[in-house]
Amino acid sequence: KQEVTQIPAALSVPEGENLVLNCSFTDSAIYNLQWFRQDPGKGLTSLLLIQSSQREQTSGRLNASLDKSSGRSTLYIAASQPGDSATYLCAVVGQGAQKLVFGQGTRLTINP
Amino acid sequence: EAGVVQSPRYKIIEKKQPVAFWCNPISGHNTLYWYLQNLGQGPELLIRYENEEAVDDSQLPKDRFSAERLKGVDSTLKIQPAELGDSAVYLCASSLSPLPDNEQFFGPGTRLTVL
């Protein structure tokens, strides 16, 4: 059974810092990995999707990497801003599966 | 384009009472998902529909939970009777077709509090 773990559970940093969020998964046979953002009282918004054949994806100040063999992904946020404060979730779709398996999320706070 | 719509946004009930949540997916999306999200946890799939058919309900507690998707559009998730442990956020999502090749779009969720 696939399990996804995110560390740390919560992170607080001052504005302007670069930061890294971590995600690990137990079964490396994945189809893709996705990073989501969740704001309080709102649904999930997809940030980046990495196919299993890819090593990284970039969107603006966000960069996600994937090391499938070691079962790890990182989300790098450059020059953090208070508006980046949210919960960040990673999720994987296993080979042959048709559902997302989520980690528990990292609650990020950017202090002005 | 309108996103996934859910109602109500918040619901407070006493234990043993019934409750129902409604979801309207994005127009044209054939696949609909219901997730349960406990506080501080990621969402967990309860049930997945392909049009009117429930194709994955293995995680749905069938003794008290039920769901339907009449005409393959809107969906309703029901709990009867509700228990204290059912307090959580219930998320609905939709996609054009099943994963993994199609992006899921999530609604804002319904926050349920059982007293």
mmCIF file of N, CA, C and O in Angstrom, chain A residues 12-98:
data_model
loop_
_atom_site.group_PDB
_atom_site.id
_atom_site.type_symbol
_atom_site.label_atom_id
_atom_site.label_comp_id
_atom_site.label_asym_id
_atom_site.label_seq_id
_atom_site.Cartn_x
_atom_site.Cartn_y
_atom_site.Cartn_z
ATOM 1 N N SER A 12 7.637 27.892 9.585
ATOM 2 C CA SER A 12 7.444 29.326 9.647
ATOM 3 C C SER A 12 8.773 30.001 9.320
ATOM 4 O O SER A 12 9.776 29.711 9.965
ATOM 5 N N VAL A 13 8.777 30.877 8.312
ATOM 6 C CA VAL A 13 10.006 31.537 7.886
ATOM 7 C C VAL A 13 9.726 33.003 7.614
ATOM 8 O O VAL A 13 8.580 33.384 7.322
ATOM 9 N N PRO A 14 10.764 33.837 7.687
ATOM 10 C CA PRO A 14 10.559 35.254 7.354
ATOM 11 C C PRO A 14 10.457 35.460 5.854
ATOM 12 O O PRO A 14 11.000 34.675 5.049
ATOM 13 N N GLU A 15 9.783 36.510 5.484
ATOM 14 C CA GLU A 15 9.593 36.843 4.075
ATOM 15 C C GLU A 15 10.935 36.992 3.363
ATOM 16 O O GLU A 15 11.901 37.497 3.920
ATOM 17 N N GLY A 16 10.974 36.525 2.134
ATOM 18 C CA GLY A 16 12.174 36.672 1.314
ATOM 19 C C GLY A 16 13.079 35.452 1.311
ATOM 20 O O GLY A 16 13.935 35.323 0.423
ATOM 21 N N GLU A 17 12.891 34.561 2.261
ATOM 22 C CA GLU A 17 13.748 33.369 2.312
ATOM 23 C C GLU A 17 13.343 32.349 1.251
ATOM 24 O O GLU A 17 12.186 32.258 0.853
ATOM 25 N N ASN A 18 14.348 31.582 0.829
ATOM 26 C CA ASN A 18 14.085 30.417 -0.018
ATOM 27 C C ASN A 18 13.825 29.230 0.902
ATOM 28 O O ASN A 18 14.432 29.127 1.974
ATOM 29 N N LEU A 19 12.936 28.324 0.505
ATOM 30 C CA LEU A 19 12.618 27.204 1.384
ATOM 31 C C LEU A 19 12.329 25.941 0.578
ATOM 32 O O LEU A 19 12.020 25.997 -0.625
ATOM 33 N N VAL A 20 12.416 24.817 1.271
ATOM 34 C CA VAL A 20 12.205 23.512 0.646
ATOM 35 C C VAL A 20 11.220 22.715 1.483
ATOM 36 O O VAL A 20 11.375 22.590 2.698
ATOM 37 N N LEU A 21 10.224 22.163 0.816
ATOM 38 C CA LEU A 21 9.278 21.243 1.442
ATOM 39 C C LEU A 21 9.556 19.840 0.908
ATOM 40 O O LEU A 21 9.853 19.670 -0.279
ATOM 41 N N ASN A 22 9.436 18.860 1.792
ATOM 42 C CA ASN A 22 9.802 17.498 1.442
ATOM 43 C C ASN A 22 8.613 16.555 1.391
ATOM 44 O O ASN A 22 7.657 16.693 2.168
ATOM 45 N N CYS A 23 8.689 15.599 0.503
ATOM 46 C CA CYS A 23 7.655 14.585 0.346
ATOM 47 C C CYS A 23 8.346 13.259 0.045
ATOM 48 O O CYS A 23 9.260 13.208 -0.793
ATOM 49 N N SER A 24 7.934 12.201 0.731
ATOM 50 C CA SER A 24 8.484 10.883 0.438
ATOM 51 C C SER A 24 7.343 9.881 0.246
ATOM 52 O O SER A 24 6.270 10.042 0.833
ATOM 53 N N PHE A 25 7.578 8.882 -0.560
ATOM 54 C CA PHE A 25 6.563 7.866 -0.831
ATOM 55 C C PHE A 25 7.217 6.490 -0.804
ATOM 56 O O PHE A 25 8.399 6.340 -1.125
ATOM 57 N N THR A 26 6.449 5.487 -0.407
ATOM 58 C CA THR A 26 7.023 4.174 -0.125
ATOM 59 C C THR A 26 7.145 3.280 -1.360
ATOM 60 O O THR A 26 8.018 2.430 -1.412
ATOM 61 N N ASP A 27 6.282 3.450 -2.338
ATOM 62 C CA ASP A 27 6.302 2.616 -3.541
ATOM 63 C C ASP A 27 6.739 3.474 -4.716
ATOM 64 O O ASP A 27 6.045 4.414 -5.098
ATOM 65 N N SER A 28 7.887 3.131 -5.291
ATOM 66 C CA SER A 28 8.448 3.962 -6.363
ATOM 67 C C SER A 28 7.749 3.764 -7.712
ATOM 68 O O SER A 28 8.022 4.484 -8.666
ATOM 69 N N ALA A 29 6.842 2.805 -7.796
ATOM 70 C CA ALA A 29 6.116 2.562 -9.047
ATOM 71 C C ALA A 29 4.967 3.553 -9.168
ATOM 72 O O ALA A 29 3.791 3.199 -8.995
ATOM 73 N N ILE A 30 5.311 4.799 -9.467
ATOM 74 C CA ILE A 30 4.288 5.832 -9.581
ATOM 75 C C ILE A 30 4.135 6.258 -11.025
ATOM 76 O O ILE A 30 5.053 6.114 -11.845
ATOM 77 N N TYR A 31 2.968 6.796 -11.335
ATOM 78 C CA TYR A 31 2.705 7.332 -12.667
ATOM 79 C C TYR A 31 3.073 8.810 -12.710
ATOM 80 O O TYR A 31 3.671 9.297 -13.660
ATOM 81 N N ASN A 32 2.664 9.542 -11.675
ATOM 82 C CA ASN A 32 3.057 10.937 -11.557
ATOM 83 C C ASN A 32 2.947 11.389 -10.112
ATOM 84 O O ASN A 32 2.425 10.669 -9.249
ATOM 85 N N LEU A 33 3.477 12.566 -9.842
ATOM 86 C CA LEU A 33 3.414 13.187 -8.518
ATOM 87 C C LEU A 33 2.966 14.617 -8.706
ATOM 88 O O LEU A 33 3.375 15.298 -9.652
ATOM 89 N N GLN A 34 2.138 15.069 -7.793
ATOM 90 C CA GLN A 34 1.563 16.397 -7.926
ATOM 91 C C GLN A 34 1.692 17.142 -6.606
ATOM 92 O O GLN A 34 1.556 16.549 -5.522
ATOM 93 N N TRP A 35 1.948 18.433 -6.704
ATOM 94 C CA TRP A 35 1.947 19.319 -5.543
ATOM 95 C C TRP A 35 0.719 20.221 -5.623
ATOM 96 O O TRP A 35 0.431 20.798 -6.686
ATOM 97 N N PHE A 36 0.008 20.321 -4.465
ATOM 98 C CA PHE A 36 -1.179 21.148 -4.359
ATOM 99 C C PHE A 36 -0.968 22.206 -3.280
ATOM 100 O O PHE A 36 -0.192 22.026 -2.348
ATOM 101 N N ARG A 37 -1.751 23.253 -3.397
ATOM 102 C CA ARG A 37 -1.833 24.267 -2.368
ATOM 103 C C ARG A 37 -3.269 24.291 -1.845
ATOM 104 O O ARG A 37 -4.226 24.191 -2.634
ATOM 105 N N GLN A 38 -3.421 24.429 -0.515
ATOM 106 C CA GLN A 38 -4.746 24.520 0.077
ATOM 107 C C GLN A 38 -4.784 25.707 1.022
ATOM 108 O O GLN A 38 -4.039 25.754 2.000
ATOM 109 N N ASP A 39 -5.656 26.666 0.725
ATOM 110 C CA ASP A 39 -5.867 27.813 1.592
ATOM 111 C C ASP A 39 -7.027 27.506 2.539
ATOM 112 O O ASP A 39 -7.943 26.744 2.189
ATOM 113 N N PRO A 40 -7.028 28.107 3.727
ATOM 114 C CA PRO A 40 -8.080 27.813 4.713
ATOM 115 C C PRO A 40 -9.471 28.000 4.133
ATOM 116 O O PRO A 40 -9.770 29.029 3.526
ATOM 117 N N GLY A 41 -10.311 27.010 4.304
ATOM 118 C CA GLY A 41 -11.690 27.095 3.845
ATOM 119 C C GLY A 41 -11.854 26.965 2.349
ATOM 120 O O GLY A 41 -12.943 27.215 1.828
ATOM 121 N N LYS A 42 -10.796 26.580 1.673
ATOM 122 C CA LYS A 42 -10.878 26.459 0.215
ATOM 123 C C LYS A 42 -10.412 25.091 -0.222
ATOM 124 O O LYS A 42 -9.809 24.332 0.520
ATOM 125 N N GLY A 43 -10.700 24.788 -1.477
ATOM 126 C CA GLY A 43 -10.287 23.512 -2.035
ATOM 127 C C GLY A 43 -8.817 23.509 -2.395
ATOM 128 O O GLY A 43 -8.073 24.437 -2.100
ATOM 129 N N LEU A 44 -8.413 22.443 -3.056
ATOM 130 C CA LEU A 44 -7.014 22.286 -3.443
ATOM 131 C C LEU A 44 -6.783 22.877 -4.826
ATOM 132 O O LEU A 44 -7.610 22.692 -5.732
ATOM 133 N N THR A 45 -5.656 23.542 -4.971
ATOM 134 C CA THR A 45 -5.249 24.081 -6.262
ATOM 135 C C THR A 45 -3.967 23.396 -6.694
ATOM 136 O O THR A 45 -2.996 23.355 -5.929
ATOM 137 N N SER A 46 -3.957 22.853 -7.901
ATOM 138 C CA SER A 46 -2.764 22.175 -8.394
ATOM 139 C C SER A 46 -1.673 23.196 -8.723
ATOM 140 O O SER A 46 -1.926 24.211 -9.371
ATOM 141 N N LEU A 47 -0.462 22.912 -8.257
ATOM 142 C CA LEU A 47 0.681 23.798 -8.509
ATOM 143 C C LEU A 47 1.588 23.234 -9.615
ATOM 144 O O LEU A 47 1.930 23.929 -10.569
ATOM 145 N N LEU A 48 2.005 22.005 -9.426
ATOM 146 C CA LEU A 48 2.935 21.384 -10.366
ATOM 147 C C LEU A 48 2.643 19.896 -10.444
ATOM 148 O O LEU A 48 2.304 19.276 -9.432
ATOM 149 N N LEU A 49 2.790 19.339 -11.634
ATOM 150 C CA LEU A 49 2.644 17.902 -11.843
ATOM 151 C C LEU A 49 3.902 17.395 -12.522
ATOM 152 O O LEU A 49 4.337 17.974 -13.536
ATOM 153 N N ILE A 50 4.503 16.351 -11.955
ATOM 154 C CA ILE A 50 5.703 15.754 -12.529
ATOM 155 C C ILE A 50 5.382 14.331 -12.957
ATOM 156 O O ILE A 50 4.962 13.508 -12.137
ATOM 157 N N GLN A 51 5.593 14.044 -14.223
ATOM 158 C CA GLN A 51 5.420 12.678 -14.702
ATOM 159 C C GLN A 51 6.590 11.824 -14.202
ATOM 160 O O GLN A 51 7.668 12.342 -13.909
ATOM 161 N N SER A 52 6.392 10.517 -14.144
ATOM 162 C CA SER A 52 7.417 9.633 -13.584
ATOM 163 C C SER A 52 8.714 9.675 -14.393
ATOM 164 O O SER A 52 9.793 9.378 -13.854
ATOM 165 N N SER A 53 8.620 10.051 -15.655
ATOM 166 C CA SER A 53 9.813 10.105 -16.506
ATOM 167 C C SER A 53 10.566 11.429 -16.374
ATOM 168 O O SER A 53 11.655 11.573 -16.942
ATOM 169 N N GLN A 54 10.003 12.363 -15.647
ATOM 170 C CA GLN A 54 10.614 13.679 -15.510
ATOM 171 C C GLN A 54 11.384 13.799 -14.202
ATOM 172 O O GLN A 54 11.126 13.072 -13.242
ATOM 173 N N ARG A 55 12.304 14.757 -14.173
ATOM 174 C CA ARG A 55 13.093 14.985 -12.961
ATOM 175 C C ARG A 55 12.628 16.225 -12.212
ATOM 176 O O ARG A 55 12.799 16.316 -10.992
ATOM 177 N N GLU A 56 12.081 17.203 -12.972
ATOM 178 C CA GLU A 56 11.626 18.416 -12.303
ATOM 179 C C GLU A 56 10.641 19.176 -13.176
ATOM 180 O O GLU A 56 10.549 18.965 -14.387
ATOM 181 N N GLN A 57 9.925 20.078 -12.499
ATOM 182 C CA GLN A 57 9.009 20.996 -13.171
ATOM 183 C C GLN A 57 9.116 22.338 -12.483
ATOM 184 O O GLN A 57 9.330 22.419 -11.272
ATOM 185 N N THR A 58 8.954 23.397 -13.276
ATOM 186 C CA THR A 58 9.081 24.749 -12.738
ATOM 187 C C THR A 58 7.875 25.578 -13.149
ATOM 188 O O THR A 58 7.381 25.456 -14.277
ATOM 189 N N SER A 59 7.438 26.419 -12.211
ATOM 190 C CA SER A 59 6.386 27.390 -12.501
ATOM 191 C C SER A 59 6.657 28.630 -11.663
ATOM 192 O O SER A 59 6.490 28.615 -10.444
ATOM 193 N N GLY A 60 7.119 29.676 -12.315
ATOM 194 C CA GLY A 60 7.415 30.912 -11.593
ATOM 195 C C GLY A 60 8.473 30.693 -10.527
ATOM 196 O O GLY A 60 9.573 30.223 -10.811
ATOM 197 N N ARG A 61 8.121 31.010 -9.274
ATOM 198 C CA ARG A 61 9.076 30.856 -8.176
ATOM 199 C C ARG A 61 9.090 29.445 -7.588
ATOM 200 O O ARG A 61 9.798 29.179 -6.615
ATOM 201 N N LEU A 62 8.305 28.555 -8.158
ATOM 202 C CA LEU A 62 8.218 27.193 -7.652
ATOM 203 C C LEU A 62 8.984 26.230 -8.546
ATOM 204 O O LEU A 62 8.930 26.319 -9.768
ATOM 205 N N ASN A 63 9.694 25.307 -7.887
ATOM 206 C CA ASN A 63 10.380 24.243 -8.610
ATOM 207 C C ASN A 63 10.183 22.943 -7.844
ATOM 208 O O ASN A 63 10.473 22.870 -6.652
ATOM 209 N N ALA A 64 9.669 21.940 -8.532
ATOM 210 C CA ALA A 64 9.485 20.633 -7.909
ATOM 211 C C ALA A 64 10.406 19.635 -8.562
ATOM 212 O O ALA A 64 10.535 19.601 -9.790
ATOM 213 N N SER A 65 11.055 18.814 -7.747
ATOM 214 C CA SER A 65 11.926 17.770 -8.257
ATOM 215 C C SER A 65 11.390 16.407 -7.864
ATOM 216 O O SER A 65 10.644 16.274 -6.897
ATOM 217 N N LEU A 66 11.782 15.409 -8.614
ATOM 218 C CA LEU A 66 11.338 14.036 -8.349
ATOM 219 C C LEU A 66 12.513 13.084 -8.487
ATOM 220 O O LEU A 66 13.200 13.074 -9.515
ATOM 221 N N ASP A 67 12.744 12.301 -7.449
ATOM 222 C CA ASP A 67 13.719 11.207 -7.485
ATOM 223 C C ASP A 67 12.943 9.936 -7.203
ATOM 224 O O ASP A 67 12.760 9.547 -6.050
ATOM 225 N N LYS A 68 12.479 9.309 -8.279
ATOM 226 C CA LYS A 68 11.582 8.177 -8.117
ATOM 227 C C LYS A 68 12.259 6.998 -7.437
ATOM 228 O O LYS A 68 11.659 6.317 -6.600
ATOM 229 N N SER A 69 13.523 6.775 -7.752
ATOM 230 C CA SER A 69 14.218 5.606 -7.210
ATOM 231 C C SER A 69 14.346 5.671 -5.698
ATOM 232 O O SER A 69 14.306 4.638 -5.018
ATOM 233 N N SER A 70 14.493 6.887 -5.169
ATOM 234 C CA SER A 70 14.615 7.033 -3.723
ATOM 235 C C SER A 70 13.278 7.357 -3.073
ATOM 236 O O SER A 70 13.200 7.469 -1.844
ATOM 237 N N GLY A 71 12.231 7.522 -3.872
ATOM 238 C CA GLY A 71 10.909 7.813 -3.335
ATOM 239 C C GLY A 71 10.805 9.181 -2.698
ATOM 240 O O GLY A 71 10.192 9.315 -1.633
ATOM 241 N N ARG A 72 11.375 10.192 -3.358
ATOM 242 C CA ARG A 72 11.380 11.530 -2.766
ATOM 243 C C ARG A 72 11.050 12.600 -3.799
ATOM 244 O O ARG A 72 11.400 12.481 -4.975
ATOM 245 N N SER A 73 10.409 13.649 -3.293
ATOM 246 C CA SER A 73 10.173 14.845 -4.082
ATOM 247 C C SER A 73 10.360 16.049 -3.177
ATOM 248 O O SER A 73 10.123 15.976 -1.973
ATOM 249 N N THR A 74 10.819 17.152 -3.766
ATOM 250 C CA THR A 74 10.934 18.397 -3.026
ATOM 251 C C THR A 74 10.236 19.507 -3.785
ATOM 252 O O THR A 74 10.197 19.506 -5.026
ATOM 253 N N LEU A 75 9.676 20.437 -3.039
ATOM 254 C CA LEU A 75 9.103 21.652 -3.606
ATOM 255 C C LEU A 75 9.930 22.819 -3.091
ATOM 256 O O LEU A 75 9.992 23.056 -1.883
ATOM 257 N N TYR A 76 10.568 23.514 -4.008
ATOM 258 C CA TYR A 76 11.424 24.650 -3.681
ATOM 259 C C TYR A 76 10.653 25.925 -3.986
ATOM 260 O O TYR A 76 10.118 26.086 -5.086
ATOM 261 N N ILE A 77 10.580 26.813 -2.994
ATOM 262 C CA ILE A 77 9.912 28.099 -3.176
ATOM 263 C C ILE A 77 10.967 29.188 -3.012
ATOM 264 O O ILE A 77 11.601 29.292 -1.946
ATOM 265 N N ALA A 78 11.165 29.972 -4.040
ATOM 266 C CA ALA A 78 12.163 31.036 -4.012
ATOM 267 C C ALA A 78 11.533 32.349 -3.576
ATOM 268 O O ALA A 78 10.374 32.637 -3.883
ATOM 269 N N ALA A 79 12.317 33.116 -2.860
ATOM 270 C CA ALA A 79 11.912 34.470 -2.456
ATOM 271 C C ALA A 79 10.487 34.484 -1.912
ATOM 272 O O ALA A 79 9.589 35.122 -2.472
ATOM 273 N N SER A 80 10.292 33.789 -0.811
ATOM 274 C CA SER A 80 8.947 33.591 -0.273
ATOM 275 C C SER A 80 8.254 34.914 0.053
ATOM 276 O O SER A 80 8.893 35.909 0.423
ATOM 277 N N GLN A 81 6.927 34.889 -0.082
ATOM 278 C CA GLN A 81 6.089 36.066 0.171
ATOM 279 C C GLN A 81 4.967 35.691 1.138
ATOM 280 O O GLN A 81 4.577 34.522 1.203
ATOM 281 N N PRO A 82 4.416 36.652 1.872
ATOM 282 C CA PRO A 82 3.312 36.331 2.788
ATOM 283 C C PRO A 82 2.148 35.621 2.099
ATOM 284 O O PRO A 82 1.487 34.771 2.692
ATOM 285 N N GLY A 83 1.917 35.926 0.825
ATOM 286 C CA GLY A 83 0.850 35.269 0.078
ATOM 287 C C GLY A 83 1.101 33.793 -0.197
ATOM 288 O O GLY A 83 0.189 33.085 -0.640
ATOM 289 N N ASP A 84 2.313 33.343 0.083
ATOM 290 C CA ASP A 84 2.604 31.909 -0.075
ATOM 291 C C ASP A 84 2.134 31.100 1.124
ATOM 292 O O ASP A 84 2.190 29.871 1.104
ATOM 293 N N SER A 85 1.699 31.772 2.169
ATOM 294 C CA SER A 85 1.228 31.081 3.366
ATOM 295 C C SER A 85 0.004 30.228 3.026
ATOM 296 O O SER A 85 -0.997 30.735 2.522
ATOM 297 N N ALA A 86 0.105 28.941 3.277
ATOM 298 C CA ALA A 86 -0.946 27.978 2.947
ATOM 299 C C ALA A 86 -0.457 26.606 3.393
ATOM 300 O O ALA A 86 0.656 26.464 3.885
ATOM 301 N N THR A 87 -1.290 25.597 3.184
ATOM 302 C CA THR A 87 -0.865 24.215 3.378
ATOM 303 C C THR A 87 -0.523 23.622 2.015
ATOM 304 O O THR A 87 -1.280 23.782 1.066
ATOM 305 N N TYR A 88 0.627 22.973 1.948
ATOM 306 C CA TYR A 88 1.088 22.377 0.709
ATOM 307 C C TYR A 88 1.026 20.852 0.836
ATOM 308 O O TYR A 88 1.539 20.275 1.796
ATOM 309 N N LEU A 89 0.372 20.243 -0.125
ATOM 310 C CA LEU A 89 0.171 18.798 -0.125
ATOM 311 C C LEU A 89 0.815 18.180 -1.365
ATOM 312 O O LEU A 89 0.732 18.745 -2.455
ATOM 313 N N CYS A 90 1.451 17.043 -1.175
ATOM 314 C CA CYS A 90 1.899 16.283 -2.332
ATOM 315 C C CYS A 90 1.042 15.023 -2.437
ATOM 316 O O CYS A 90 0.515 14.524 -1.431
ATOM 317 N N ALA A 91 0.894 14.529 -3.647
ATOM 318 C CA ALA A 91 0.076 13.350 -3.895
ATOM 319 C C ALA A 91 0.653 12.569 -5.064
ATOM 320 O O ALA A 91 1.199 13.157 -5.997
ATOM 321 N N VAL A 92 0.544 11.266 -5.013
ATOM 322 C CA VAL A 92 1.045 10.412 -6.090
ATOM 323 C C VAL A 92 -0.086 9.572 -6.662
ATOM 324 O O VAL A 92 -1.052 9.243 -5.971
ATOM 325 N N VAL A 93 0.058 9.239 -7.937
ATOM 326 C CA VAL A 93 -0.797 8.263 -8.595
ATOM 327 C C VAL A 93 0.082 7.071 -8.929
ATOM 328 O O VAL A 93 1.097 7.210 -9.619
ATOM 329 N N GLY A 94 -0.276 5.907 -8.416
ATOM 330 C CA GLY A 94 0.519 4.714 -8.646
ATOM 331 C C GLY A 94 0.319 4.153 -10.050
ATOM 332 O O GLY A 94 -0.690 4.426 -10.706
ATOM 333 N N GLN A 95 1.275 3.376 -10.505
ATOM 334 C CA GLN A 95 1.153 2.721 -11.802
ATOM 335 C C GLN A 95 -0.086 1.832 -11.809
ATOM 336 O O GLN A 95 -0.276 1.020 -10.919
ATOM 337 N N GLY A 96 -0.935 2.007 -12.785
ATOM 338 C CA GLY A 96 -2.144 1.209 -12.873
ATOM 339 C C GLY A 96 -3.256 1.662 -11.949
ATOM 340 O O GLY A 96 -4.342 1.067 -11.952
ATOM 341 N N ALA A 97 -3.010 2.684 -11.172
ATOM 342 C CA ALA A 97 -4.034 3.175 -10.246
ATOM 343 C C ALA A 97 -4.753 4.373 -10.846
ATOM 344 O O ALA A 97 -4.265 5.001 -11.783
ATOM 345 N N GLN A 98 -5.893 4.666 -10.290
ATOM 346 C CA GLN A 98 -6.666 5.805 -10.774
ATOM 347 C C GLN A 98 -7.093 6.697 -9.623
ATOM 348 O O GLN A 98 -8.173 7.287 -9.659
#
